[in-house]
Structure formats: structure tokens, C-alpha cells
Short mmCIF file of N, CA and C in Angstrom, two decimals:
data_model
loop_
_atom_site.label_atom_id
_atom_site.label_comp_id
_atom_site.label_asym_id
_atom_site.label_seq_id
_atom_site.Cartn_x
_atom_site.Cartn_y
_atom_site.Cartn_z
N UNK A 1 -43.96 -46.51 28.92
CA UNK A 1 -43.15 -47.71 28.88
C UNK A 1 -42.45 -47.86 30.23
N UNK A 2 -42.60 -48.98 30.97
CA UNK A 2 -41.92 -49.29 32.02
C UNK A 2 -40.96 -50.09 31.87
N UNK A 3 -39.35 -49.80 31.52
CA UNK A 3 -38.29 -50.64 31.36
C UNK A 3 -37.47 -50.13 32.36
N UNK A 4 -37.02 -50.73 32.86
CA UNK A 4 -35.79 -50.71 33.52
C UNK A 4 -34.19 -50.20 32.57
N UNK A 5 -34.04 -50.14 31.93
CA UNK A 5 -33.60 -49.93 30.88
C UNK A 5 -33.55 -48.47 30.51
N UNK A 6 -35.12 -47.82 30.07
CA UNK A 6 -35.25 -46.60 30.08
C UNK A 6 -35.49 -45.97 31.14
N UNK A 7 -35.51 -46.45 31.99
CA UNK A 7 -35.78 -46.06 33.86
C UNK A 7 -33.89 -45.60 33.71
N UNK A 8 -33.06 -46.18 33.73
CA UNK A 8 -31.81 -45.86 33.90
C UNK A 8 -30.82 -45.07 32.12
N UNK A 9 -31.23 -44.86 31.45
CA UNK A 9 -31.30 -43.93 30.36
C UNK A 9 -32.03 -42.18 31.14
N UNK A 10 -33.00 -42.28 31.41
CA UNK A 10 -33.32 -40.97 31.84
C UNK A 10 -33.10 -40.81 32.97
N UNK A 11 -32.31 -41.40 33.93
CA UNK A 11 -31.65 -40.98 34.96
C UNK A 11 -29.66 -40.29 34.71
N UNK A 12 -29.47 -41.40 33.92
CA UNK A 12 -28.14 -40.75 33.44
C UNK A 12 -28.15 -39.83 32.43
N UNK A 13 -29.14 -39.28 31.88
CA UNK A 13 -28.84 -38.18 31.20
C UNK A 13 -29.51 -36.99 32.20
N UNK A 14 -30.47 -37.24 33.13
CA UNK A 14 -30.56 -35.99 33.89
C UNK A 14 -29.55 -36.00 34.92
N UNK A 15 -28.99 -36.83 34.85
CA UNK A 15 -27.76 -36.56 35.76
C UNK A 15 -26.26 -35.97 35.03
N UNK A 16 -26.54 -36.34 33.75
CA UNK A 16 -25.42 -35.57 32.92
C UNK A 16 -25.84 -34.16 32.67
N UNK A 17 -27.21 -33.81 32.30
CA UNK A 17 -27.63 -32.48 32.00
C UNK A 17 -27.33 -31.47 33.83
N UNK A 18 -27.85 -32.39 34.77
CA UNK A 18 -27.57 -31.64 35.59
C UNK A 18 -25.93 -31.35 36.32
N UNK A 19 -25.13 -32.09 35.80
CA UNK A 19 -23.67 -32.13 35.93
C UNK A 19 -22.95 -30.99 35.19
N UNK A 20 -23.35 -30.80 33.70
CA UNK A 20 -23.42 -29.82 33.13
C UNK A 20 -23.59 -28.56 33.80
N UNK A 21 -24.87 -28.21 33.96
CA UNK A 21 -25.43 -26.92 34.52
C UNK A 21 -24.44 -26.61 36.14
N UNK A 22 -24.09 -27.76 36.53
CA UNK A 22 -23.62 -26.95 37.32
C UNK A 22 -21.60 -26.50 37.09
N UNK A 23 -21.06 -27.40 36.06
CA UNK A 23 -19.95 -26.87 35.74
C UNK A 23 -20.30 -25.35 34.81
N UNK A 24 -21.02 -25.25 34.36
CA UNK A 24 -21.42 -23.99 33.75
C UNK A 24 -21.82 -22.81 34.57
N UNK A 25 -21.97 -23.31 35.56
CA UNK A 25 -22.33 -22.30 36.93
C UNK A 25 -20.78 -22.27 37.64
N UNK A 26 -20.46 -22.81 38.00
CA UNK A 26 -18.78 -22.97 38.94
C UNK A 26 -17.83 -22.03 37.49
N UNK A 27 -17.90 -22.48 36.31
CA UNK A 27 -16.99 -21.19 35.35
C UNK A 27 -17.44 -20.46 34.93
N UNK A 28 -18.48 -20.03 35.03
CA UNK A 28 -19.22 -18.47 35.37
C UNK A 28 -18.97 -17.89 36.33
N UNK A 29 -18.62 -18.61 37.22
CA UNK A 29 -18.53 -17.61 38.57
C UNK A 29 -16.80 -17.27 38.69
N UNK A 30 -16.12 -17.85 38.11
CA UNK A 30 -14.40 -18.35 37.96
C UNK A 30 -13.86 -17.33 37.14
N UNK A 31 -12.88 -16.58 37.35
CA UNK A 31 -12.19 -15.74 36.31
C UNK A 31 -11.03 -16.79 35.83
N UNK A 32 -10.57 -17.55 36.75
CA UNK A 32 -9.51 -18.38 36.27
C UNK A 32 -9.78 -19.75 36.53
N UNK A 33 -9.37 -20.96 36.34
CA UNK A 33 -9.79 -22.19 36.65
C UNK A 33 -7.66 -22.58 36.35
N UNK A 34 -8.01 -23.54 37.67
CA UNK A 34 -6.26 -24.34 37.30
C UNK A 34 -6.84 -25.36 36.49
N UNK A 35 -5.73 -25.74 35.52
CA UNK A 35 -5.80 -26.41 34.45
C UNK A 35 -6.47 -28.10 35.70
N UNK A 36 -5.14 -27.98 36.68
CA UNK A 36 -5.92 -29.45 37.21
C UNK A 36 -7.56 -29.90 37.89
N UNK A 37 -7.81 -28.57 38.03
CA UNK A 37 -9.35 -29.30 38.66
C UNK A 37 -10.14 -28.90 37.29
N UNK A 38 -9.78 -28.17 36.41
CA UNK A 38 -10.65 -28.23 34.85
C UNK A 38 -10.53 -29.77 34.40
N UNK A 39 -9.26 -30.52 34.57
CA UNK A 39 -9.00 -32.06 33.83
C UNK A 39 -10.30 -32.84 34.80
N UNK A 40 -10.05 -32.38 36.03
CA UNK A 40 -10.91 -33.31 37.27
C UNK A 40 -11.81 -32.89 36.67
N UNK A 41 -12.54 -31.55 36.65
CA UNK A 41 -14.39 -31.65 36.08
C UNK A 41 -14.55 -32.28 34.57
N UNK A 42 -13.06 -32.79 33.88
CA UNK A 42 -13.78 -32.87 32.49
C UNK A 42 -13.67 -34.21 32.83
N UNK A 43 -12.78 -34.80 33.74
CA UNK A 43 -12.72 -36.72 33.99
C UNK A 43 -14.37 -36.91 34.33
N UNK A 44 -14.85 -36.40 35.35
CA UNK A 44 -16.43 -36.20 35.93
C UNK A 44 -17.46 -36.40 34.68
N UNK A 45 -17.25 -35.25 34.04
CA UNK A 45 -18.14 -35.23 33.11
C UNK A 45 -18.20 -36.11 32.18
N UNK A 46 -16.93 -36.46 31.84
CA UNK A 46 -16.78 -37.62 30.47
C UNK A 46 -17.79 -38.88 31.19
N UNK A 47 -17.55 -39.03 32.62
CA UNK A 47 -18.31 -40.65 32.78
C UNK A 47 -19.37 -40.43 32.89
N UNK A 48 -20.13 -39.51 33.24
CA UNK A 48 -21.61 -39.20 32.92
C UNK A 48 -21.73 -39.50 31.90
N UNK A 49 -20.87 -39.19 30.99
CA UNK A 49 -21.31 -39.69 29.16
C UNK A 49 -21.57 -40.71 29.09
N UNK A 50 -20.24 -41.51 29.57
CA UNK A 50 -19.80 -42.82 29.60
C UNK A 50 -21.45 -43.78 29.79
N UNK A 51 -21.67 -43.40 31.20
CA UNK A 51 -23.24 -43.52 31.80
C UNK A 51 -24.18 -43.40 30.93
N UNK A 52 -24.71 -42.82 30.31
CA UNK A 52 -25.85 -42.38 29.02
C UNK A 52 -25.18 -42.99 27.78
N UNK A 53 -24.11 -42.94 27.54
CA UNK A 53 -23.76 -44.21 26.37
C UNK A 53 -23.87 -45.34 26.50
N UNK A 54 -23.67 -46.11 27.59
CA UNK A 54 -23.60 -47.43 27.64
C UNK A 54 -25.18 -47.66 28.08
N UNK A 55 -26.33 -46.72 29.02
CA UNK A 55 -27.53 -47.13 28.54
C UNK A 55 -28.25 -46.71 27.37
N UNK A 56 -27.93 -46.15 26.23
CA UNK A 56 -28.25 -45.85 24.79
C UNK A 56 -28.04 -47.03 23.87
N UNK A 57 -26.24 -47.91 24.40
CA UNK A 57 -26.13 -49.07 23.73
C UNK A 57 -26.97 -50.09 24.32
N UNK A 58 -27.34 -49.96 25.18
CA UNK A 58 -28.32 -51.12 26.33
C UNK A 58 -29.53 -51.64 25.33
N UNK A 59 -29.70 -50.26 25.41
CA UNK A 59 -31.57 -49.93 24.94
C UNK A 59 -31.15 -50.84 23.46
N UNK A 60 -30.38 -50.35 22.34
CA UNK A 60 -30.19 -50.51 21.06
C UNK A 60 -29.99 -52.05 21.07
N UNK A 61 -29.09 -52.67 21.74
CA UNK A 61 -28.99 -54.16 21.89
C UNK A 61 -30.18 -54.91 22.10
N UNK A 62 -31.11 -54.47 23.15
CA UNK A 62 -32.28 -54.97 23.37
C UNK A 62 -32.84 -55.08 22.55
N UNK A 63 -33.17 -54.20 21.80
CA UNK A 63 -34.34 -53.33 20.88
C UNK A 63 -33.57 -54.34 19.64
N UNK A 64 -32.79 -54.44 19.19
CA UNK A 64 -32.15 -55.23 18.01
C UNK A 64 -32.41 -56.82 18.37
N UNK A 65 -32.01 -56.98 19.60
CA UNK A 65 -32.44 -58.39 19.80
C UNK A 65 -33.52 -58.88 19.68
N UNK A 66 -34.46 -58.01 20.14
CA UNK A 66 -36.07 -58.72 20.60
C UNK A 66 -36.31 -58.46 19.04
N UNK A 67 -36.12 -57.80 18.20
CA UNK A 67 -36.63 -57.61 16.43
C UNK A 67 -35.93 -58.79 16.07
N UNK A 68 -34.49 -59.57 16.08
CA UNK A 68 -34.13 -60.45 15.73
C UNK A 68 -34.79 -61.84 16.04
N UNK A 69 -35.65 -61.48 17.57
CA UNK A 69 -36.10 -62.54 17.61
C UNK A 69 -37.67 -62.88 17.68
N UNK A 70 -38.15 -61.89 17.40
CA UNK A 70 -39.80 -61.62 17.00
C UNK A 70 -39.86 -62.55 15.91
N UNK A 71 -40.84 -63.33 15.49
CA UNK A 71 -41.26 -64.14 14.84
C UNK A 71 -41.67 -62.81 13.24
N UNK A 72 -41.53 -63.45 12.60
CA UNK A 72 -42.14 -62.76 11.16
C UNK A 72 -43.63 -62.92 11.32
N UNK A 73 -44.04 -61.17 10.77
CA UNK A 73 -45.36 -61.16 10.89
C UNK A 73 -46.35 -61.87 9.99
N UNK A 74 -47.45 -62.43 10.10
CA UNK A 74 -48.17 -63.50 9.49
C UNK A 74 -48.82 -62.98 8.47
N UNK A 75 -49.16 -63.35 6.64
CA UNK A 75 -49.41 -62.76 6.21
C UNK A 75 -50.65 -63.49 5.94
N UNK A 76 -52.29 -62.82 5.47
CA UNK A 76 -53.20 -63.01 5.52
C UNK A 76 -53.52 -63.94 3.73
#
């Protein structure tokens, strides 16, 4: 499938998965973390979400629309 749509869905989630892996690497390596740059990596991380939610609702809007507006299938 070539959408633009899912073109930017699997970019923001490999960009959230890889955002992940690397806060999981930085507090692995950390015996302590200050509470303020833990708030800063969790502000970071939340909009990656943010990013992959709003193209998940993208996709779902589309996908609901074009069924709303598909013609009923013809019966024989």
C-alpha cells in the first residue's frame, strides 16, 4: 500500500520505538537521573506518542470516511 498516510504512521512509530531504545540505554547506563531531565525525556517521549496517535487517528478517519462513502455493494 502506498499512502502517504501509512508512509508517516511507520515513520513515527520507528521513531518512537527508536526514542525508546535509546532512553533505555541513557538509564541503564545512569545510577541516578535528576528528576528534571527524567520530566525533559518523558516531555520527548510523550510527543512521539502524540506523533503515532494523531497518524493512527489519520488512518481511522480516512478509512471510516472512504467506507462512509463507498457506494453499497451491488447485489446480483
Amino acid at each position: 500500500m502506498n499512502d502517504p498516510d501509512v508512509d508517516t504512521l511507520i515513520m513515527a512509530a520507528a521513531e518512537r520505538q527508536l526514542a525508546v531504545a535509546a532512553l533505555q540505554k541513557k538509564y541503564d547506563q545512569s545510577k541516578s537521573v535528576p528528576t528534571e531531565q527524567l520530566v525533559a525525556d518523558m516531555r520527548e517521549l510523550l510527543a512521539t506518542e502524540r506523533v503515532v496517535l494523531d497518524a493512527i487517528i489519520t488512518l481511522f478517519v480516512k478509512i471510516g470516511y472512504s467506507e462512509a462513502v463507498a457506494p453499497p455493494p451491488e447485489s446480483s
